[in-house]
């Protein structure tokens, strides 16, 4: 007669209610974990899809109820103790206790840190006219001022800045974008592709200014003024500052957990402290494909982390390996990015850049490392497979549009992994 396994009575505490934290709670239950799960989040909102902040929610096309990850009743039904509006102030790894700012202390057997990131901020005075976009309260405050006819200054032409610019133009606002680099989205896209996205914004009426070395952002009674070091100035009714984010790792560092560009973890998402894990935007993870470390800031990566950490906790550990994938909607175009495209990569374009119907495959030292696609989601899925399988495809094969990337990927899936 087979031995009956003892029930798992451990308490898992998860700090962070974004897709990484809430996803880990759900994945633990799906994997059969029967112990106690406590999910703690500082935001006073039930878990929701944060990417909607700069798009559907800000535009008013979706309500908060529509973008919630689960119905309100789900968490209790799954035996997940959801504690929202609770800020974790400290972690004692010796006594295995999480201390909340309100004095509520929780003991844990296993701790998962999914604290995400916080907005990089300018050294400017607080003002009702200067906005950051990190949570639902930020979005509501911005939305109340982003009305038809208003003028908006966006500081930063990265992903969030570009999406806010797109949403604001759709709402009938005039928009100026100030970007420090020669092109927008330069951290995410190769230059030839970033040029096309810049053209997309310009054609939609965005006043895109690049190479801006911002000196000051000041507020007046009736608006804001940005001044560059070369003397140029721009004014608007309000401003959104979108200059990236920082990993929210201060509490972890204070607890003696190793931190380096986020919380350092191994390929099983374990931190330097036993039974403490980190996932999502805050986790700096070994890159099993390209070497080195990688801290992803995308929805898909956070989801993959959640599943992987749950498997490790229930005894089904596998080294984490996943090719990142992200998307953005701007001016009616769906832009998808896979892997780790870089500015110096060789870019092989399949399709037509000018008509925004293409997939640009990025190679580095003869190896596929990423892709950017507009209007071709199947290609992105295929490229992820090609990267995962370390596909050795010549430039001629990749450039041959008579070959189908999906078929190439399917052939590799049918072959043994090298």
Short mmCIF file of C-alpha atoms in Angstrom, two decimals:
data_model
loop_
_atom_site.label_atom_id
_atom_site.label_comp_id
_atom_site.label_asym_id
_atom_site.label_seq_id
_atom_site.Cartn_x
_atom_site.Cartn_y
_atom_site.Cartn_z
CA UNK A 1 0.00 0.00 0.00
CA UNK A 2 1.57 3.35 -1.02
CA UNK A 3 2.57 5.68 1.77
CA UNK A 4 0.21 8.55 2.48
CA UNK A 5 2.02 11.88 2.32
CA UNK A 6 1.63 14.25 5.22
CA UNK A 7 -0.39 17.41 4.51
CA UNK A 8 1.69 20.52 3.91
CA UNK A 9 1.02 22.80 6.88
CA UNK A 10 3.52 25.53 6.00
CA UNK A 11 2.53 29.17 5.85
CA UNK A 12 3.54 30.98 2.67
CA UNK A 13 3.50 34.77 2.89
CA UNK A 14 3.57 36.68 -0.40
CA UNK A 15 4.42 40.39 -0.41
CA UNK A 16 2.98 42.12 -3.46
CA UNK A 17 -0.43 41.76 -5.11
CA UNK A 18 0.57 42.37 -8.74
CA UNK A 19 0.50 39.59 -11.31
CA UNK A 20 3.64 38.00 -9.84
CA UNK A 21 2.40 37.83 -6.26
CA UNK A 22 -1.23 37.03 -6.96
CA UNK A 23 -0.16 34.61 -9.68
CA UNK A 24 2.07 32.76 -7.21
CA UNK A 25 -0.81 32.39 -4.77
CA UNK A 26 -3.02 30.93 -7.49
CA UNK A 27 -0.25 28.67 -8.83
CA UNK A 28 0.41 27.26 -5.35
CA UNK A 29 -3.21 26.17 -5.06
CA UNK A 30 -3.16 24.78 -8.60
CA UNK A 31 -0.06 22.74 -7.71
CA UNK A 32 -1.88 21.26 -4.73
CA UNK A 33 -0.36 23.27 -1.90
CA UNK A 34 -2.65 22.80 1.10
CA UNK A 35 -1.05 25.13 3.63
CA UNK A 36 -1.84 28.68 4.54
CA UNK A 37 -1.34 31.43 1.94
CA UNK A 38 -1.29 35.10 2.96
CA UNK A 39 -1.15 37.65 0.13
CA UNK A 40 -0.21 41.17 1.26
CA UNK A 41 -0.32 44.34 -0.84
CA UNK A 42 0.18 48.00 -0.01
CA UNK A 43 -2.29 49.22 -2.62
CA UNK A 44 -5.88 49.29 -1.27
CA UNK A 45 -7.17 47.47 -4.35
CA UNK A 46 -7.84 43.85 -5.16
CA UNK A 47 -5.35 42.48 -7.74
CA UNK A 48 -5.83 43.93 -11.22
CA UNK A 49 -4.04 44.11 -14.59
CA UNK A 50 -1.57 46.93 -14.12
CA UNK A 51 -0.68 47.27 -17.85
CA UNK A 52 -4.19 48.68 -18.30
CA UNK A 53 -3.25 51.79 -16.29
CA UNK A 54 -1.74 53.58 -19.30
CA UNK A 55 -4.21 52.20 -21.81
CA UNK A 56 -7.77 50.95 -21.22
CA UNK A 57 -8.22 52.41 -17.74
CA UNK A 58 -6.71 55.81 -18.51
CA UNK A 59 -8.74 56.10 -21.70
CA UNK A 60 -11.97 55.19 -19.88
CA UNK A 61 -12.59 52.25 -22.21
CA UNK A 62 -12.49 49.79 -19.29
CA UNK A 63 -13.64 49.91 -15.69
CA UNK A 64 -11.60 48.62 -12.78
CA UNK A 65 -14.01 45.70 -12.41
CA UNK A 66 -13.24 44.66 -15.97
CA UNK A 67 -9.48 44.49 -15.37
CA UNK A 68 -9.51 42.75 -11.99
CA UNK A 69 -7.56 39.49 -12.10
CA UNK A 70 -10.29 37.57 -10.29
CA UNK A 71 -13.77 38.20 -8.84
CA UNK A 72 -13.75 39.41 -5.24
CA UNK A 73 -15.02 36.08 -3.97
CA UNK A 74 -12.21 34.08 -5.60
CA UNK A 75 -9.53 34.65 -2.99
CA UNK A 76 -11.55 33.41 -0.03
CA UNK A 77 -12.88 30.49 -2.08
CA UNK A 78 -9.28 29.44 -2.76
CA UNK A 79 -8.29 29.81 0.87
CA UNK A 80 -6.02 32.76 0.06
CA UNK A 81 -5.96 35.43 2.77
CA UNK A 82 -5.88 38.70 0.84
CA UNK A 83 -4.71 41.67 2.87
CA UNK A 84 -4.80 44.89 0.87
CA UNK A 85 -3.80 48.36 2.01
CA UNK A 86 -1.09 46.79 4.19
CA UNK A 87 2.47 48.08 3.78
CA UNK A 88 5.31 45.77 4.81
CA UNK A 89 7.76 47.83 6.84
CA UNK A 90 10.32 45.18 7.77
CA UNK A 91 11.23 41.51 7.48
CA UNK A 92 12.95 39.54 10.23
CA UNK A 93 14.52 36.52 8.56
CA UNK A 94 15.69 35.17 11.91
CA UNK A 95 12.27 34.93 13.55
CA UNK A 96 10.65 34.54 10.10
CA UNK A 97 8.26 37.40 10.65
CA UNK A 98 6.85 40.05 8.32
CA UNK A 99 6.13 43.34 10.07
CA UNK A 100 3.48 45.63 8.63
CA UNK A 101 3.44 49.39 9.11
CA UNK A 102 0.12 49.13 10.96
CA UNK A 103 1.67 46.84 13.58
CA UNK A 104 0.25 43.59 12.23
CA UNK A 105 2.96 40.90 12.29
CA UNK A 106 2.77 37.65 10.32
CA UNK A 107 4.99 34.60 10.76
CA UNK A 108 6.05 32.61 7.72
CA UNK A 109 7.67 29.34 6.79
CA UNK A 110 8.19 30.47 3.19
CA UNK A 111 8.34 34.06 1.97
CA UNK A 112 7.86 35.26 -1.61
CA UNK A 113 8.86 38.85 -2.37
CA UNK A 114 6.95 40.25 -5.34
CA UNK A 115 7.33 43.91 -4.47
CA UNK A 116 7.74 45.13 -8.05
CA UNK A 117 9.14 48.57 -8.71
CA UNK A 118 8.61 52.23 -7.99
CA UNK A 119 8.74 55.19 -10.36
CA UNK A 120 11.97 57.07 -10.88
CA UNK A 121 11.22 60.61 -9.81
CA UNK A 122 12.52 64.00 -10.85
CA UNK A 123 13.90 66.43 -8.31
CA UNK A 124 10.85 68.66 -8.68
CA UNK A 125 8.39 70.03 -6.18
CA UNK A 126 5.19 68.10 -5.56
CA UNK A 127 2.37 69.49 -7.64
CA UNK A 128 -1.15 68.54 -8.63
CA UNK A 129 -0.05 69.13 -12.21
CA UNK A 130 2.91 66.71 -12.23
CA UNK A 131 1.96 63.05 -12.44
CA UNK A 132 3.56 59.63 -12.15
CA UNK A 133 1.73 56.48 -13.20
CA UNK A 134 2.31 53.45 -11.01
CA UNK A 135 -1.02 52.50 -9.45
CA UNK A 136 -4.75 53.04 -9.66
CA UNK A 137 -4.72 56.18 -7.52
CA UNK A 138 -2.12 57.72 -9.86
CA UNK A 139 -4.27 56.83 -12.87
CA UNK A 140 -7.44 58.35 -11.41
CA UNK A 141 -5.65 61.57 -10.52
CA UNK A 142 -4.18 61.88 -14.03
CA UNK A 143 -7.44 60.89 -15.72
CA UNK A 144 -9.32 63.70 -13.96
CA UNK A 145 -7.09 66.28 -15.71
CA UNK A 146 -6.58 64.53 -19.04
CA UNK A 147 -9.62 66.02 -20.72
CA UNK A 148 -10.24 67.02 -24.32
CA UNK A 149 -8.38 70.19 -25.20
CA UNK A 150 -5.83 69.88 -22.39
CA UNK A 151 -2.13 70.09 -23.19
CA UNK A 152 0.17 67.36 -21.86
CA UNK A 153 3.93 67.23 -21.47
CA UNK A 154 5.34 63.69 -21.26
CA UNK A 155 8.84 63.45 -19.83
CA UNK A 156 10.27 60.19 -21.14
CA UNK A 157 9.64 58.37 -24.41
CA UNK A 158 9.83 54.82 -23.10
CA UNK A 159 7.02 52.30 -22.97
CA UNK A 160 4.78 54.02 -20.42
CA UNK A 161 5.44 57.49 -21.80
CA UNK A 162 4.64 56.37 -25.35
CA UNK A 163 1.43 54.66 -24.25
CA UNK A 164 0.28 57.69 -22.25
CA UNK A 165 1.01 59.91 -25.27
CA UNK A 166 -1.10 57.63 -27.47
CA UNK A 167 -3.98 57.56 -25.00
CA UNK A 168 -3.88 61.32 -24.50
CA UNK A 169 -4.02 62.01 -28.24
CA UNK A 170 -7.01 59.67 -28.53
CA UNK A 171 -8.70 61.73 -25.80
CA UNK A 172 -8.18 64.91 -27.79
CA UNK A 173 -5.22 66.36 -25.90
CA UNK A 174 -2.22 68.06 -27.43
CA UNK A 175 0.93 66.14 -26.52
CA UNK A 176 4.63 66.95 -26.34
CA UNK A 177 7.09 64.16 -25.52
CA UNK A 178 10.59 64.96 -24.26
CA UNK A 179 13.06 62.07 -24.62
CA UNK A 180 16.71 62.16 -23.60
CA UNK A 181 17.84 59.60 -26.18
CA UNK A 182 17.97 60.12 -29.97
CA UNK A 183 14.90 57.89 -30.37
CA UNK A 184 11.92 56.83 -28.23
CA UNK A 185 11.78 53.29 -26.81
CA UNK A 186 15.54 53.02 -27.25
CA UNK A 187 15.88 50.56 -24.35
CA UNK A 188 13.38 48.19 -25.94
CA UNK A 189 13.75 48.48 -29.72
CA UNK A 190 16.59 48.49 -32.28
CA UNK A 191 17.06 51.94 -33.86
CA UNK A 192 15.52 51.07 -37.23
CA UNK A 193 12.33 49.97 -35.51
CA UNK A 194 12.30 52.83 -33.01
CA UNK A 195 12.44 55.20 -35.98
CA UNK A 196 9.17 53.75 -37.29
CA UNK A 197 7.48 54.13 -33.89
CA UNK A 198 8.70 57.74 -33.77
CA UNK A 199 7.15 58.28 -37.21
CA UNK A 200 3.90 56.74 -35.95
CA UNK A 201 3.75 59.25 -33.10
CA UNK A 202 4.63 62.18 -35.33
CA UNK A 203 1.93 61.24 -37.83
CA UNK A 204 -0.60 61.14 -34.99
CA UNK A 205 0.23 64.72 -34.03
CA UNK A 206 2.61 64.12 -31.13
CA UNK A 207 5.33 66.75 -30.85
CA UNK A 208 8.26 64.39 -30.22
CA UNK A 209 11.45 66.07 -29.04
CA UNK A 210 14.54 63.85 -28.69
CA UNK A 211 18.01 64.47 -27.31
CA UNK A 212 16.52 66.56 -24.50
CA UNK A 213 18.81 67.01 -21.50
CA UNK A 214 16.17 68.16 -19.02
CA UNK A 215 17.36 70.69 -16.44
CA UNK A 216 14.16 71.64 -14.59
CA UNK A 217 10.45 70.90 -14.47
CA UNK A 218 8.60 73.67 -12.67
CA UNK A 219 4.96 74.34 -11.97
CA UNK A 220 2.89 77.48 -12.21
CA UNK A 221 -0.64 78.22 -11.09
CA UNK A 222 -1.90 77.42 -14.57
CA UNK A 223 0.56 74.78 -15.83
CA UNK A 224 4.07 73.36 -16.04
CA UNK A 225 7.30 74.37 -17.75
CA UNK A 226 10.17 72.09 -18.74
CA UNK A 227 13.55 73.60 -19.48
CA UNK A 228 16.45 71.83 -21.20
CA UNK A 229 20.09 72.63 -20.46
CA UNK A 230 20.45 74.12 -23.94
CA UNK A 231 17.80 76.72 -23.11
CA UNK A 232 14.80 75.22 -24.91
CA UNK A 233 11.48 75.39 -23.02
CA UNK A 234 8.12 73.67 -23.31
CA UNK A 235 4.89 74.47 -21.47
CA UNK A 236 1.66 72.56 -20.92
CA UNK A 237 -1.31 72.28 -18.60
CA UNK A 238 0.08 69.17 -16.93
CA UNK A 239 2.97 66.72 -17.10
CA UNK A 240 3.50 62.99 -16.80
CA UNK A 241 6.97 61.88 -15.74
CA UNK A 242 7.76 58.44 -17.17
CA UNK A 243 11.52 57.98 -16.86
CA UNK A 244 11.54 54.34 -15.84
CA UNK A 245 11.34 52.48 -12.57
CA UNK A 246 13.56 51.19 -9.78
CA UNK A 247 13.21 47.75 -8.18
CA UNK A 248 11.45 48.04 -4.83
CA UNK A 249 14.09 46.14 -2.85
CA UNK A 250 14.72 48.38 0.16
CA UNK A 251 12.91 46.16 2.69
CA UNK A 252 14.75 43.12 1.37
CA UNK A 253 18.11 44.86 1.62
CA UNK A 254 17.38 45.99 5.18
CA UNK A 255 16.61 42.36 6.06
CA UNK A 256 20.07 41.28 4.87
CA UNK A 257 18.87 39.70 1.63
CA UNK A 258 21.37 40.09 -1.23
CA UNK A 259 20.43 42.93 -3.58
CA UNK A 260 22.03 43.95 -6.89
CA UNK A 261 19.80 45.72 -9.42
CA UNK A 262 16.86 44.17 -7.62
CA UNK A 263 16.80 41.12 -5.38
CA UNK A 264 19.42 38.61 -6.52
CA UNK A 265 18.08 35.10 -7.05
CA UNK A 266 19.33 31.83 -8.50
CA UNK A 267 17.70 29.87 -11.35
CA UNK A 268 15.12 28.54 -8.88
CA UNK A 269 14.21 32.11 -7.83
CA UNK A 270 15.76 31.55 -4.40
CA UNK A 271 17.33 34.53 -2.64
CA UNK A 272 20.42 34.46 -0.42
CA UNK A 273 18.20 33.51 2.55
CA UNK A 274 16.73 30.02 2.88
CA UNK A 275 13.02 29.74 2.09
CA UNK A 276 12.85 33.31 0.79
CA UNK A 277 12.15 33.81 -2.92
CA UNK A 278 11.82 36.84 -5.20
CA UNK A 279 9.77 37.07 -8.38
CA UNK A 280 8.50 39.62 -10.88
CA UNK A 281 9.98 43.05 -11.58
CA UNK A 282 12.08 43.05 -8.41
CA UNK A 283 13.93 39.79 -9.17
CA UNK A 284 17.33 39.79 -10.88
CA UNK A 285 17.52 36.34 -12.45
CA UNK A 286 20.31 34.41 -14.23
CA UNK A 287 19.74 34.45 -17.99
CA UNK A 288 19.94 30.81 -19.05
CA UNK A 289 20.02 31.71 -22.76
CA UNK A 290 22.49 34.57 -23.05
CA UNK A 291 24.35 34.38 -19.75
CA UNK A 292 24.61 37.12 -17.14
CA UNK A 293 21.65 38.40 -15.16
CA UNK A 294 18.35 39.80 -16.33
CA UNK A 295 15.66 41.75 -14.49
CA UNK A 296 12.48 41.66 -16.51
CA UNK A 297 9.74 44.26 -16.15
CA UNK A 298 7.00 42.61 -18.16
CA UNK A 299 3.68 40.94 -17.42
CA UNK A 300 4.57 37.65 -19.10
CA UNK A 301 7.84 37.25 -17.18
CA UNK A 302 6.05 37.87 -13.88
CA UNK A 303 3.49 35.20 -14.76
CA UNK A 304 6.22 32.70 -15.58
CA UNK A 305 8.03 33.49 -12.31
CA UNK A 306 4.81 32.86 -10.39
CA UNK A 307 4.36 29.38 -11.83
CA UNK A 308 8.03 28.50 -11.42
CA UNK A 309 8.25 29.52 -7.77
CA UNK A 310 5.08 27.60 -6.92
CA UNK A 311 6.54 24.44 -8.45
CA UNK A 312 9.74 24.88 -6.46
CA UNK A 313 7.86 25.30 -3.18
CA UNK A 314 5.81 22.13 -3.69
CA UNK A 315 8.86 20.06 -4.62
CA UNK A 316 8.69 20.13 -8.43
CA UNK A 317 11.62 22.49 -8.92
CA UNK A 318 13.02 23.14 -12.38
CA UNK A 319 15.57 25.80 -13.34
CA UNK A 320 13.72 28.89 -14.52
CA UNK A 321 14.04 29.41 -18.25
CA UNK A 322 11.69 31.63 -20.18
CA UNK A 323 12.06 33.98 -23.12
CA UNK A 324 10.46 37.33 -22.22
CA UNK A 325 7.59 38.67 -24.25
CA UNK A 326 5.79 42.00 -24.00
CA UNK A 327 3.33 44.08 -25.96
CA UNK A 328 2.15 47.66 -26.35
CA UNK A 329 -0.84 49.27 -28.03
CA UNK A 330 -0.11 52.65 -29.60
CA UNK A 331 -2.28 54.52 -32.10
CA UNK A 332 -4.14 51.38 -33.10
CA UNK A 333 -0.97 49.32 -33.62
CA UNK A 334 -0.13 46.26 -31.56
CA UNK A 335 3.62 46.13 -31.01
CA UNK A 336 5.06 42.89 -29.64
CA UNK A 337 8.60 42.23 -28.46
CA UNK A 338 10.23 38.89 -27.70
CA UNK A 339 13.61 38.09 -26.22
CA UNK A 340 16.35 40.66 -25.73
CA UNK A 341 16.66 42.85 -28.85
CA UNK A 342 19.53 45.34 -28.69
CA UNK A 343 20.71 48.47 -30.46
CA UNK A 344 23.72 46.75 -32.04
CA UNK A 345 21.94 43.62 -33.27
CA UNK A 346 21.68 42.62 -36.91
CA UNK A 347 18.04 43.23 -37.84
CA UNK A 348 16.35 41.09 -40.49
CA UNK A 349 13.00 42.55 -41.52
CA UNK A 350 10.23 40.32 -42.81
CA UNK A 351 7.38 42.44 -44.16
CA UNK A 352 7.07 46.19 -44.65
CA UNK A 353 8.24 48.69 -42.02
CA UNK A 354 6.47 51.62 -43.63
CA UNK A 355 3.05 49.94 -43.53
CA UNK A 356 3.59 48.68 -39.98
CA UNK A 357 3.15 45.07 -41.00
CA UNK A 358 6.41 43.33 -40.20
CA UNK A 359 8.52 41.13 -37.97
CA UNK A 360 12.09 42.23 -37.33
CA UNK A 361 14.25 39.31 -36.20
CA UNK A 362 17.32 40.34 -34.19
CA UNK A 363 20.52 38.29 -34.28
CA UNK A 364 23.74 38.65 -32.32
CA UNK A 365 26.93 36.84 -33.30
CA UNK A 366 24.86 34.67 -35.61
CA UNK A 367 22.30 33.73 -32.96
CA UNK A 368 18.64 34.77 -32.74
CA UNK A 369 18.17 36.86 -29.60
CA UNK A 370 14.88 38.67 -30.13
CA UNK A 371 12.21 40.06 -32.40
CA UNK A 372 9.90 43.04 -32.74
CA UNK A 373 6.63 42.60 -34.56
CA UNK A 374 3.69 44.77 -35.54
CA UNK A 375 0.54 42.96 -36.58
CA UNK A 376 2.14 39.50 -36.65
CA UNK A 377 1.63 37.86 -33.22
CA UNK A 378 2.21 34.33 -34.55
CA UNK A 379 5.72 35.33 -35.60
CA UNK A 380 6.52 36.46 -32.05
CA UNK A 381 5.45 33.11 -30.60
CA UNK A 382 7.59 31.37 -33.22
CA UNK A 383 10.67 33.47 -32.47
CA UNK A 384 10.38 32.66 -28.76
CA UNK A 385 10.59 28.99 -29.71
CA UNK A 386 13.56 29.63 -32.00
CA UNK A 387 15.40 31.33 -29.13
CA UNK A 388 14.49 28.60 -26.65
CA UNK A 389 15.80 25.92 -29.00
CA UNK A 390 18.95 27.90 -29.88
CA UNK A 391 17.98 27.73 -33.53
CA UNK A 392 20.93 27.90 -35.92
CA UNK A 393 19.32 29.57 -38.93
CA UNK A 394 21.22 31.52 -41.55
CA UNK A 395 20.45 35.12 -42.40
CA UNK A 396 19.27 33.96 -45.82
CA UNK A 397 16.72 31.60 -44.25
CA UNK A 398 15.43 34.28 -41.88
CA UNK A 399 15.18 36.82 -44.69
CA UNK A 400 13.37 34.40 -47.02
CA UNK A 401 9.73 35.41 -46.64
CA UNK A 402 8.63 32.31 -48.53
CA UNK A 403 9.55 30.39 -45.37
CA UNK A 404 7.16 30.59 -42.46
CA UNK A 405 8.56 31.27 -38.99
CA UNK A 406 5.79 29.24 -37.39
CA UNK A 407 6.69 26.21 -39.53
CA UNK A 408 10.38 26.62 -38.69
CA UNK A 409 9.53 26.70 -34.99
CA UNK A 410 7.23 23.70 -35.30
CA UNK A 411 10.04 21.72 -36.88
CA UNK A 412 12.30 22.51 -33.96
CA UNK A 413 9.61 21.52 -31.43
CA UNK A 414 9.33 18.16 -33.13
CA UNK A 415 13.10 17.62 -32.90
CA UNK A 416 14.99 16.59 -29.75
CA UNK A 417 16.27 19.43 -27.59
CA UNK A 418 20.02 19.91 -28.06
#
